[in-house]
PDB file of C-alpha atoms in Angstrom:
ATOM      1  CA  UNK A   1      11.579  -6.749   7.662  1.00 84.00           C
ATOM      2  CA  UNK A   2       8.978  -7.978   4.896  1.00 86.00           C
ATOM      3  CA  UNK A   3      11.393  -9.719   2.685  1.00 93.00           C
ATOM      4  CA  UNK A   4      10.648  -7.290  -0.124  1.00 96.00           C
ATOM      5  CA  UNK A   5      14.232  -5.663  -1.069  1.00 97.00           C
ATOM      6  CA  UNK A   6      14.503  -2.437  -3.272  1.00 98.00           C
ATOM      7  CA  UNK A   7      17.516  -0.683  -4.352  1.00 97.00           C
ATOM      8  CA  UNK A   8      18.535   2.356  -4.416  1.00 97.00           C
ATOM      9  CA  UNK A   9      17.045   3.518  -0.752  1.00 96.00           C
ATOM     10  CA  UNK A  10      17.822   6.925  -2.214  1.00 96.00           C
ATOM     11  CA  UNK A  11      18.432   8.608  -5.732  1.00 97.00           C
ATOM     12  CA  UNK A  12      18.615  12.199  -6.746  1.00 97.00           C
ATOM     13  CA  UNK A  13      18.876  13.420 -10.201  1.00 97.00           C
ATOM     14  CA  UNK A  14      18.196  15.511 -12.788  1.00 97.00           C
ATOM     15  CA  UNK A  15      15.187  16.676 -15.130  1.00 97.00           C
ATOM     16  CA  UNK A  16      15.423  14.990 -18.175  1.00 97.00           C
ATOM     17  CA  UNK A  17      17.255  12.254 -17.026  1.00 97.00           C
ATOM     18  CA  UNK A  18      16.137   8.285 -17.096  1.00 97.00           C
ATOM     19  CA  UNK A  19      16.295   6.156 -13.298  1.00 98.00           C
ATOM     20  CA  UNK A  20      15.829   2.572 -13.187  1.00 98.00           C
ATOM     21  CA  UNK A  21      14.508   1.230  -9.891  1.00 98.00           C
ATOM     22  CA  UNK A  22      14.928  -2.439  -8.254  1.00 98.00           C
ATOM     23  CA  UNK A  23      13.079  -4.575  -6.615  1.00 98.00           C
ATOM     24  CA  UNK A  24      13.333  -8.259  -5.470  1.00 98.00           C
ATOM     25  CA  UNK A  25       9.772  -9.714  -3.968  1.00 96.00           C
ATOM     26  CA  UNK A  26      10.294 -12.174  -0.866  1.00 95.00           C
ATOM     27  CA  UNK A  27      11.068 -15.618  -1.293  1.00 94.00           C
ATOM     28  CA  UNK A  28       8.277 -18.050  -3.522  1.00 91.00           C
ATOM     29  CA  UNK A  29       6.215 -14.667  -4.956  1.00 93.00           C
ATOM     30  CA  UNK A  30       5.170 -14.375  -8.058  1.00 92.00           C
ATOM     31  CA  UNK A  31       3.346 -10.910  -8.384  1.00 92.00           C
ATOM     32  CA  UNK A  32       5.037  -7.863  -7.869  1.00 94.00           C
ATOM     33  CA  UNK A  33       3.307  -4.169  -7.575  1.00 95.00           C
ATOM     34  CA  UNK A  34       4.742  -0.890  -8.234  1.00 97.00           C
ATOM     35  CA  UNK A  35       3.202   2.232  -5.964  1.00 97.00           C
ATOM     36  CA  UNK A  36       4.177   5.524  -6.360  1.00 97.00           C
ATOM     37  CA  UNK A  37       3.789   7.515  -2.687  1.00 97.00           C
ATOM     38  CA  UNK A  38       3.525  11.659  -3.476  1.00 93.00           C
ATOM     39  CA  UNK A  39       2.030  14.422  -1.400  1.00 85.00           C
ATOM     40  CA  UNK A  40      -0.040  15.873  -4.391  1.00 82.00           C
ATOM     41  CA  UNK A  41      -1.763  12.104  -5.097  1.00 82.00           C
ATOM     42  CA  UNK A  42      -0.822   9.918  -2.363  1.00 90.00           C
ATOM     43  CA  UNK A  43      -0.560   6.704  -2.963  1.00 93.00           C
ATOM     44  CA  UNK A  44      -1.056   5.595  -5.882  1.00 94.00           C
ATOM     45  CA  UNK A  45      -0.866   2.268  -8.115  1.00 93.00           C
ATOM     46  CA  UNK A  46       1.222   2.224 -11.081  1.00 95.00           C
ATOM     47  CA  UNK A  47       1.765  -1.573 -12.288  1.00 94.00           C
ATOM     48  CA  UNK A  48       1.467  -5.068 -11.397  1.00 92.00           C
ATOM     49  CA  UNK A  49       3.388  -8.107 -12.583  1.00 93.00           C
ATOM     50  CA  UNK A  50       2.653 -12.063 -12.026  1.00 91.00           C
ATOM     51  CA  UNK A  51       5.346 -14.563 -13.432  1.00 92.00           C
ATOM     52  CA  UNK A  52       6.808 -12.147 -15.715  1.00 93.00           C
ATOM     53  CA  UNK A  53       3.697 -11.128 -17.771  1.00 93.00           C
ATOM     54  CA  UNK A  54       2.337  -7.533 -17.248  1.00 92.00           C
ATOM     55  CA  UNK A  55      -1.223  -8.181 -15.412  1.00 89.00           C
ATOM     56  CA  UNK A  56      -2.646  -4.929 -14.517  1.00 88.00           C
ATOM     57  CA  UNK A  57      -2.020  -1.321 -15.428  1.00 90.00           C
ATOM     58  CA  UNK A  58      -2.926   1.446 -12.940  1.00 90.00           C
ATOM     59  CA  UNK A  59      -1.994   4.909 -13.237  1.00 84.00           C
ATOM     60  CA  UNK A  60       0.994   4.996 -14.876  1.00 92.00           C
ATOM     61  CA  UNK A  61       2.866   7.612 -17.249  1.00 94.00           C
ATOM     62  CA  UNK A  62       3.852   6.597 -20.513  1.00 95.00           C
ATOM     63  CA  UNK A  63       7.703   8.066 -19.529  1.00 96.00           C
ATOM     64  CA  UNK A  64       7.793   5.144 -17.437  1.00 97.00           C
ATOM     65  CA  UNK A  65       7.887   1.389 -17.839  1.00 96.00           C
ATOM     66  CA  UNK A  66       8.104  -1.929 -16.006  1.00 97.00           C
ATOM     67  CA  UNK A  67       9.308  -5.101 -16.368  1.00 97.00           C
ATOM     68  CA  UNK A  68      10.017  -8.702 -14.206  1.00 97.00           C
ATOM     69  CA  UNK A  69      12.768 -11.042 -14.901  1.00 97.00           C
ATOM     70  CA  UNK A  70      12.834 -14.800 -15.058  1.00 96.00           C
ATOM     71  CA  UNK A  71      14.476 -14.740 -11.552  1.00 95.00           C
ATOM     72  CA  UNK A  72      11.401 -12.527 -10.565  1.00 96.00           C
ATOM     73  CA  UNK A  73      12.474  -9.472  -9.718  1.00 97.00           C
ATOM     74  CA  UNK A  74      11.298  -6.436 -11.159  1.00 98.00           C
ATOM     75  CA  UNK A  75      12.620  -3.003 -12.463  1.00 98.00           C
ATOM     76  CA  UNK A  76      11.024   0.146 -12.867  1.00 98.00           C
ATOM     77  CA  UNK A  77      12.096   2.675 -15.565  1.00 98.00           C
ATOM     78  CA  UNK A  78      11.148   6.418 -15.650  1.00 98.00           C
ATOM     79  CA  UNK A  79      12.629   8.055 -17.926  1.00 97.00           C
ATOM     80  CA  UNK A  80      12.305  12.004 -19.413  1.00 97.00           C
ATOM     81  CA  UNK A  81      12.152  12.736 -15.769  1.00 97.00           C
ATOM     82  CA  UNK A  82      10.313  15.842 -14.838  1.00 97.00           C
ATOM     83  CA  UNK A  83      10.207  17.547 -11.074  1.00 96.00           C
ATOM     84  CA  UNK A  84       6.556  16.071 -10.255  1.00 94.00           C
ATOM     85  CA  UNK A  85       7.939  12.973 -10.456  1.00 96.00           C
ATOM     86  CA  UNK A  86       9.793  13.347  -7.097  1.00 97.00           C
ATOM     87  CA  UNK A  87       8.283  10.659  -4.974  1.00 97.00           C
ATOM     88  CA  UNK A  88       8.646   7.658  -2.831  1.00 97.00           C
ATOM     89  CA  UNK A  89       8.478   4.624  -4.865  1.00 98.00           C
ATOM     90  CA  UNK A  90       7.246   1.166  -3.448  1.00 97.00           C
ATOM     91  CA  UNK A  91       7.584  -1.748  -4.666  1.00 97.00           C
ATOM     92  CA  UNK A  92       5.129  -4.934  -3.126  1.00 96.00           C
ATOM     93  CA  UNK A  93       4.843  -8.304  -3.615  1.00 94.00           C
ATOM     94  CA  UNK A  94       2.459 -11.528  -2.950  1.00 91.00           C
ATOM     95  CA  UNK A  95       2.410 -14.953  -3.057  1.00 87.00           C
ATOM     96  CA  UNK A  96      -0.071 -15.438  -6.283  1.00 78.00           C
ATOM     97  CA  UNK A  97      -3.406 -13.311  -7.148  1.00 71.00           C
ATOM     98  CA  UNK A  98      -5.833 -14.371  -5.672  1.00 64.00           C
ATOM     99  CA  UNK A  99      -6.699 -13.268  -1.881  1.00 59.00           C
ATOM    100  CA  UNK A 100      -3.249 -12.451  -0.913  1.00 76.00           C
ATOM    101  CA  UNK A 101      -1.612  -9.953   1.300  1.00 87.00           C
ATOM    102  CA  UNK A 102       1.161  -7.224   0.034  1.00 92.00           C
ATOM    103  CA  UNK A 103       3.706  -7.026   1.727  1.00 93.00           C
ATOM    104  CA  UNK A 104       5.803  -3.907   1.434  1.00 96.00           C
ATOM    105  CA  UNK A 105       9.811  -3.065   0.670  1.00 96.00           C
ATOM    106  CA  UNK A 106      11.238  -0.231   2.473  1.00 96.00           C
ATOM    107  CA  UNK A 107      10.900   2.371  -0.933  1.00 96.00           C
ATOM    108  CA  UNK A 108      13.098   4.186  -3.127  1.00 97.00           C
ATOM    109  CA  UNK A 109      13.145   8.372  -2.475  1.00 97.00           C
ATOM    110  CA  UNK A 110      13.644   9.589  -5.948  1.00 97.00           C
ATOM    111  CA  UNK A 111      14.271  13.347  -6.355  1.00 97.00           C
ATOM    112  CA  UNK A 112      14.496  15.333  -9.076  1.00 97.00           C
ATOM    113  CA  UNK A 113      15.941  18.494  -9.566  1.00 96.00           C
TER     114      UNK A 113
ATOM    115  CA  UNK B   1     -14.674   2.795  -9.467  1.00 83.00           C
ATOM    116  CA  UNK B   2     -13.860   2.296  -5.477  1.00 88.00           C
ATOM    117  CA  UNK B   3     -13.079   4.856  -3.234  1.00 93.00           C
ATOM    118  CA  UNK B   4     -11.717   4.752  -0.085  1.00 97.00           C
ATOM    119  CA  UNK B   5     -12.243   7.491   2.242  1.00 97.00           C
ATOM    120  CA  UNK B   6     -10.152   8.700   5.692  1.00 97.00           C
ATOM    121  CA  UNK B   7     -11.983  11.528   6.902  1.00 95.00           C
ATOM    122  CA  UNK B   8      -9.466  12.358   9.962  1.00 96.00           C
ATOM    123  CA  UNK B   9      -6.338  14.034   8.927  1.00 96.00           C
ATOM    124  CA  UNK B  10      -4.926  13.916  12.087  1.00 97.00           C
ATOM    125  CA  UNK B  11      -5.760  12.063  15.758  1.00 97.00           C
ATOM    126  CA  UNK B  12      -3.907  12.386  18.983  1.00 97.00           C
ATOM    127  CA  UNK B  13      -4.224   9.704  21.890  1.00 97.00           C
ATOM    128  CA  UNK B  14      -3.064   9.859  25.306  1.00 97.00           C
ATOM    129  CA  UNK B  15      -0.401   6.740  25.878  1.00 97.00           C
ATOM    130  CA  UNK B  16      -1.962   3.634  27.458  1.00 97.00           C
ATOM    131  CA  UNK B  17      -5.759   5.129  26.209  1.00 97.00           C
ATOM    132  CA  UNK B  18      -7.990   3.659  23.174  1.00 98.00           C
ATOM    133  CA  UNK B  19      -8.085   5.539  19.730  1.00 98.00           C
ATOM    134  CA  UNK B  20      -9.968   4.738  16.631  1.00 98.00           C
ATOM    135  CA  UNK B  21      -9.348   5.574  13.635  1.00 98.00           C
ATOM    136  CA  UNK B  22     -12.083   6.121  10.602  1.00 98.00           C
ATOM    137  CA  UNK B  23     -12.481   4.925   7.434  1.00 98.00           C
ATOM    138  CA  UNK B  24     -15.452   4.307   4.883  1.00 98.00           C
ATOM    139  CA  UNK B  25     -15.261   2.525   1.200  1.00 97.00           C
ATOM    140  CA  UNK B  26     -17.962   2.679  -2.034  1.00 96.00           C
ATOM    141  CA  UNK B  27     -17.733  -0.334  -4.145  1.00 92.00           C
ATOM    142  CA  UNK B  28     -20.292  -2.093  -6.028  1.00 90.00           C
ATOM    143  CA  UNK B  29     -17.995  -5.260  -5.475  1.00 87.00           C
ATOM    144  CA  UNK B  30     -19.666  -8.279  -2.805  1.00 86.00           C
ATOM    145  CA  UNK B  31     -16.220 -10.008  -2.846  1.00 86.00           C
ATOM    146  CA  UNK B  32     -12.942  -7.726  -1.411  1.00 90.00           C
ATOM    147  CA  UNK B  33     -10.369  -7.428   1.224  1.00 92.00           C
ATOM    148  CA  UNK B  34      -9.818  -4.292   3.620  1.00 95.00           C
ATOM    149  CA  UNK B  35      -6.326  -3.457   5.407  1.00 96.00           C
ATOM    150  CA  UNK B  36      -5.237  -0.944   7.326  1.00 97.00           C
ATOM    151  CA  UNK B  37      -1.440  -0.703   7.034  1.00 97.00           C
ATOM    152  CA  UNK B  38       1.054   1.628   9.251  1.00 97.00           C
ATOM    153  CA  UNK B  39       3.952   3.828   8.261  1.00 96.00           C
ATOM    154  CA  UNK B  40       6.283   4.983  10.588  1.00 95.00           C
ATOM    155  CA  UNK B  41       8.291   7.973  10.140  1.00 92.00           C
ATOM    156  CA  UNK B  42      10.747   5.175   8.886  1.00 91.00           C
ATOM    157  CA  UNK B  43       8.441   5.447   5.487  1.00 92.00           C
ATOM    158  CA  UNK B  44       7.744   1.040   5.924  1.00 93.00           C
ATOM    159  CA  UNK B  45       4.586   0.380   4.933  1.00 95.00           C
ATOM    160  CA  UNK B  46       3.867  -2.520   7.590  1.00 95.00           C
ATOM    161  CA  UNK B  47       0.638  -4.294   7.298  1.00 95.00           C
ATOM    162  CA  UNK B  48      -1.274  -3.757  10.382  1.00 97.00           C
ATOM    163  CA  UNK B  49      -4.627  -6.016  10.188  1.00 96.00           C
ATOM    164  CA  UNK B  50      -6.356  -7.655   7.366  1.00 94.00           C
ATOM    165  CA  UNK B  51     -10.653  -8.321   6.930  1.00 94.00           C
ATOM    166  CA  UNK B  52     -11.841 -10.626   4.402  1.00 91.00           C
ATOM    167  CA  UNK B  53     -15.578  -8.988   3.396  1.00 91.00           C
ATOM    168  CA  UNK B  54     -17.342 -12.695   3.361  1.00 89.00           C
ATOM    169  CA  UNK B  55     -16.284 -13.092   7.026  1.00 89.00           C
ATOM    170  CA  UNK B  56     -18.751 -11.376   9.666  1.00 86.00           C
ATOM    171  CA  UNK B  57     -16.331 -11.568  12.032  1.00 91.00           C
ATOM    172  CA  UNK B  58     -14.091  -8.870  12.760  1.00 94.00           C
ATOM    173  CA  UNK B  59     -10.134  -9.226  12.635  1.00 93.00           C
ATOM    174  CA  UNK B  60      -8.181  -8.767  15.629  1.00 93.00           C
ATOM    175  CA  UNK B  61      -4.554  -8.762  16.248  1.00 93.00           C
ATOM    176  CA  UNK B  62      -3.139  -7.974  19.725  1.00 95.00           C
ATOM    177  CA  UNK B  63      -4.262  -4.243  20.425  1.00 97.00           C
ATOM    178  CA  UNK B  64      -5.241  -3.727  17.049  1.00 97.00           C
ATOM    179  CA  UNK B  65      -9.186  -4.502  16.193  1.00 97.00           C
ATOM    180  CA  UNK B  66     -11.712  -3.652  13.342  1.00 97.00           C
ATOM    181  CA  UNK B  67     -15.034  -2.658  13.517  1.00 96.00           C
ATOM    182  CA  UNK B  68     -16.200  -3.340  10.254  1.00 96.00           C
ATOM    183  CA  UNK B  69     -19.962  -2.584   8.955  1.00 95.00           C
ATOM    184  CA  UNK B  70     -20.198  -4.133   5.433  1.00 94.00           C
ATOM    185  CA  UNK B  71     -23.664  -2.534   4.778  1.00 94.00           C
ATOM    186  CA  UNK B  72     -22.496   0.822   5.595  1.00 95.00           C
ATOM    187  CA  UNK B  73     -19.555   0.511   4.390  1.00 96.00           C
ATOM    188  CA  UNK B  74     -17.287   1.323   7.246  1.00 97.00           C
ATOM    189  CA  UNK B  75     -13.907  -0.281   8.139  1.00 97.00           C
ATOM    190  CA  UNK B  76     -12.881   1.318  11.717  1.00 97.00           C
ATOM    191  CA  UNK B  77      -9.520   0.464  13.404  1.00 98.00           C
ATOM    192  CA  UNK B  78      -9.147   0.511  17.090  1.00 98.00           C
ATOM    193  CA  UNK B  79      -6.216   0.598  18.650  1.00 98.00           C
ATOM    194  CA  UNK B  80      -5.826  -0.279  22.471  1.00 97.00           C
ATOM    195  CA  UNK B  81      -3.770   0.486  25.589  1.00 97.00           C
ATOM    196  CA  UNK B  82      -1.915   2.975  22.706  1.00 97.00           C
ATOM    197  CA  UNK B  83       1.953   2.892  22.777  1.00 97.00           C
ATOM    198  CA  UNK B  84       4.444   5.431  21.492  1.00 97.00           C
ATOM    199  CA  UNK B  85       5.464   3.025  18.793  1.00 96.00           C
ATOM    200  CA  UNK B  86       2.201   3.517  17.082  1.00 97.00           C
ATOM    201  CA  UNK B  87       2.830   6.865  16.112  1.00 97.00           C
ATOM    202  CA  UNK B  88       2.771   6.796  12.330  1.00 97.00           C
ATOM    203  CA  UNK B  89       0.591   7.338   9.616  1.00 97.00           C
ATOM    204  CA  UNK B  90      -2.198   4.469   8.902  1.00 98.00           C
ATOM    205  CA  UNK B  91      -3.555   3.876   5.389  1.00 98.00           C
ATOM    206  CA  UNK B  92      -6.924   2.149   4.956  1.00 98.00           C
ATOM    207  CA  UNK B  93      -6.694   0.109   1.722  1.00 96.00           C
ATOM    208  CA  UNK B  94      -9.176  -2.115  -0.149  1.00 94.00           C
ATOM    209  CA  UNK B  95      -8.689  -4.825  -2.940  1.00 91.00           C
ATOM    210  CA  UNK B  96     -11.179  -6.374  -5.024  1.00 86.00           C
ATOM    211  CA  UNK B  97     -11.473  -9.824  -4.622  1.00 79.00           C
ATOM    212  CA  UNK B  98     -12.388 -10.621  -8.674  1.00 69.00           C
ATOM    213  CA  UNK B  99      -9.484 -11.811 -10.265  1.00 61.00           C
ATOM    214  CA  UNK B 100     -11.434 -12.367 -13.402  1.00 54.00           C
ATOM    215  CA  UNK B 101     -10.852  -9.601 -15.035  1.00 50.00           C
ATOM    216  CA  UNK B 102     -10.168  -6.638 -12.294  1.00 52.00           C
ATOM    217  CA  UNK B 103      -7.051  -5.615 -10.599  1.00 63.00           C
ATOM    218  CA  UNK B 104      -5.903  -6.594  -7.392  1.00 76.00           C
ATOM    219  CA  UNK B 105      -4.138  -3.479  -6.944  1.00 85.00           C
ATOM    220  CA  UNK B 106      -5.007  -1.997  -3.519  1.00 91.00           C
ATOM    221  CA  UNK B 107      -6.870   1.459  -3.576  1.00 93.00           C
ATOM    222  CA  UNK B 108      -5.578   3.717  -0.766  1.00 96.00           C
ATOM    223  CA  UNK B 109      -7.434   6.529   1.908  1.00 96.00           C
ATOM    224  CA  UNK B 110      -5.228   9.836   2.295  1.00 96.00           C
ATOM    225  CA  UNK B 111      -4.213   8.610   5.552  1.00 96.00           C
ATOM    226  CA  UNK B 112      -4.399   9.498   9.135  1.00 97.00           C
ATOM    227  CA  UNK B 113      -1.783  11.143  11.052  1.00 97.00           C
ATOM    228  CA  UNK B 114      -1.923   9.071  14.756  1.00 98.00           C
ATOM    229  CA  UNK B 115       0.431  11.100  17.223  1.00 98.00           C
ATOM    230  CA  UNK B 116       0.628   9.543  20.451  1.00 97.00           C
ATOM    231  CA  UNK B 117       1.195  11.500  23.690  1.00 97.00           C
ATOM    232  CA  UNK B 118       2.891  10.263  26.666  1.00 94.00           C
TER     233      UNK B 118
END
């Protein structure tokens, strides 16, 4: 167990439709990462968060959308949901920015249909 | 940009035998990190080992060892006396060690596919 927590393990829905995901980093982290896992592009960095300000940006659609909390846990929105955006969802977090380790929660498995 | 290149799909090992598994980077970075991390057909991403690129020496932990070749630009993990619990996927990652103005995102391989035989 890494400590990292994300909710839902699973969620199936429909085109069109908007998903928020969870995720709560372990215990004293400030920076939280958002991965998106796919067969097509493997995996793949979307977003990264420290303290509640946006730090980087990787590859990630305008349909979807980020955001950490005070209480430093983060969400990830996708909305106009299209069937390429079935994946496996990670979230990660570490301690600060510099030099440290990810550590991994266990995913989210969104599909859409 | 970096890269970070698995060039085995798939490796088999016989139980109790030694495997290693490939992987080579490009980067015009001096300062970065390399991990190999291991996902079980659970879907965990676990961290498996961890090689800071300043440090000549390379990072061990229990069965699990790198070979890594900073001018060629080769981060090998070897796996010993190979147990059925290390069937799984491994991912070869690298992060940039800049924090001035880079990411520290970690760029991914496509994976390898250990099966292990008993």
């Amino acid at each position: 167990d890494s400590g990292v927590t994300q909710t839902p393990k699973h969620l199936i829905t429909a085109t069109g439709q908007r998903v928020t995901l969870r995720c709560s980093p372990r215990s004293g982290d400030l920076s939280v990462y958002w991965y998106q896992q796919s067969l097509d592009q493997g995996l793949q960095f979307l977003i990264q968060y420290y303290n509640g300000e946006e730090r980087a940006k990787g590859n990630i659609l305008e349909r979807f959308s980020a955001q950490q909390f005070p209480d430093l846990h983060s969400e990830l929105n996708l909305s106009s949901l299209e069937l390429g955006d079935s994946a496996l969802y990670f979230c990660a977090s570490s301690t600060g920015l510099a030099a440290d380790t990810q550590y991994f929660g266990p995913g989210t498995r969104l599909t859409v249909l | 940009a970096q890269t970070v290149t698995q060039s085995q799909p798939e490796m088999s090992v016989q139980e109790a035998e030694t495997v290693t598994l490939s992987c080579t980077y490009d980067t015009s970075e001096s300062d970065y990190y390399l991990f190999w991390y291991k996902q079980p057909p659970s879907r965990q991403m676990i961290l498996v080992i961890r090689q800071e690129a300043y440090k000549q020496q390379n990072a061990t932990e229990n069965r699990f060892s790198v070979n890594f070749q900073k001018a060629a630009k080769s981060f090998s993990l070897k796996i010993s006396d190979s147990q059925l619990g290390d069937a799984a996927m491994y991912f070869c990652a690298y992060r940039s060690g800049d924090y001035g103005g880079s990411q520290g995102n970690l760029i991914f391989g496509k994976g390898t596919k250990l099966s292990v035989k008993p």
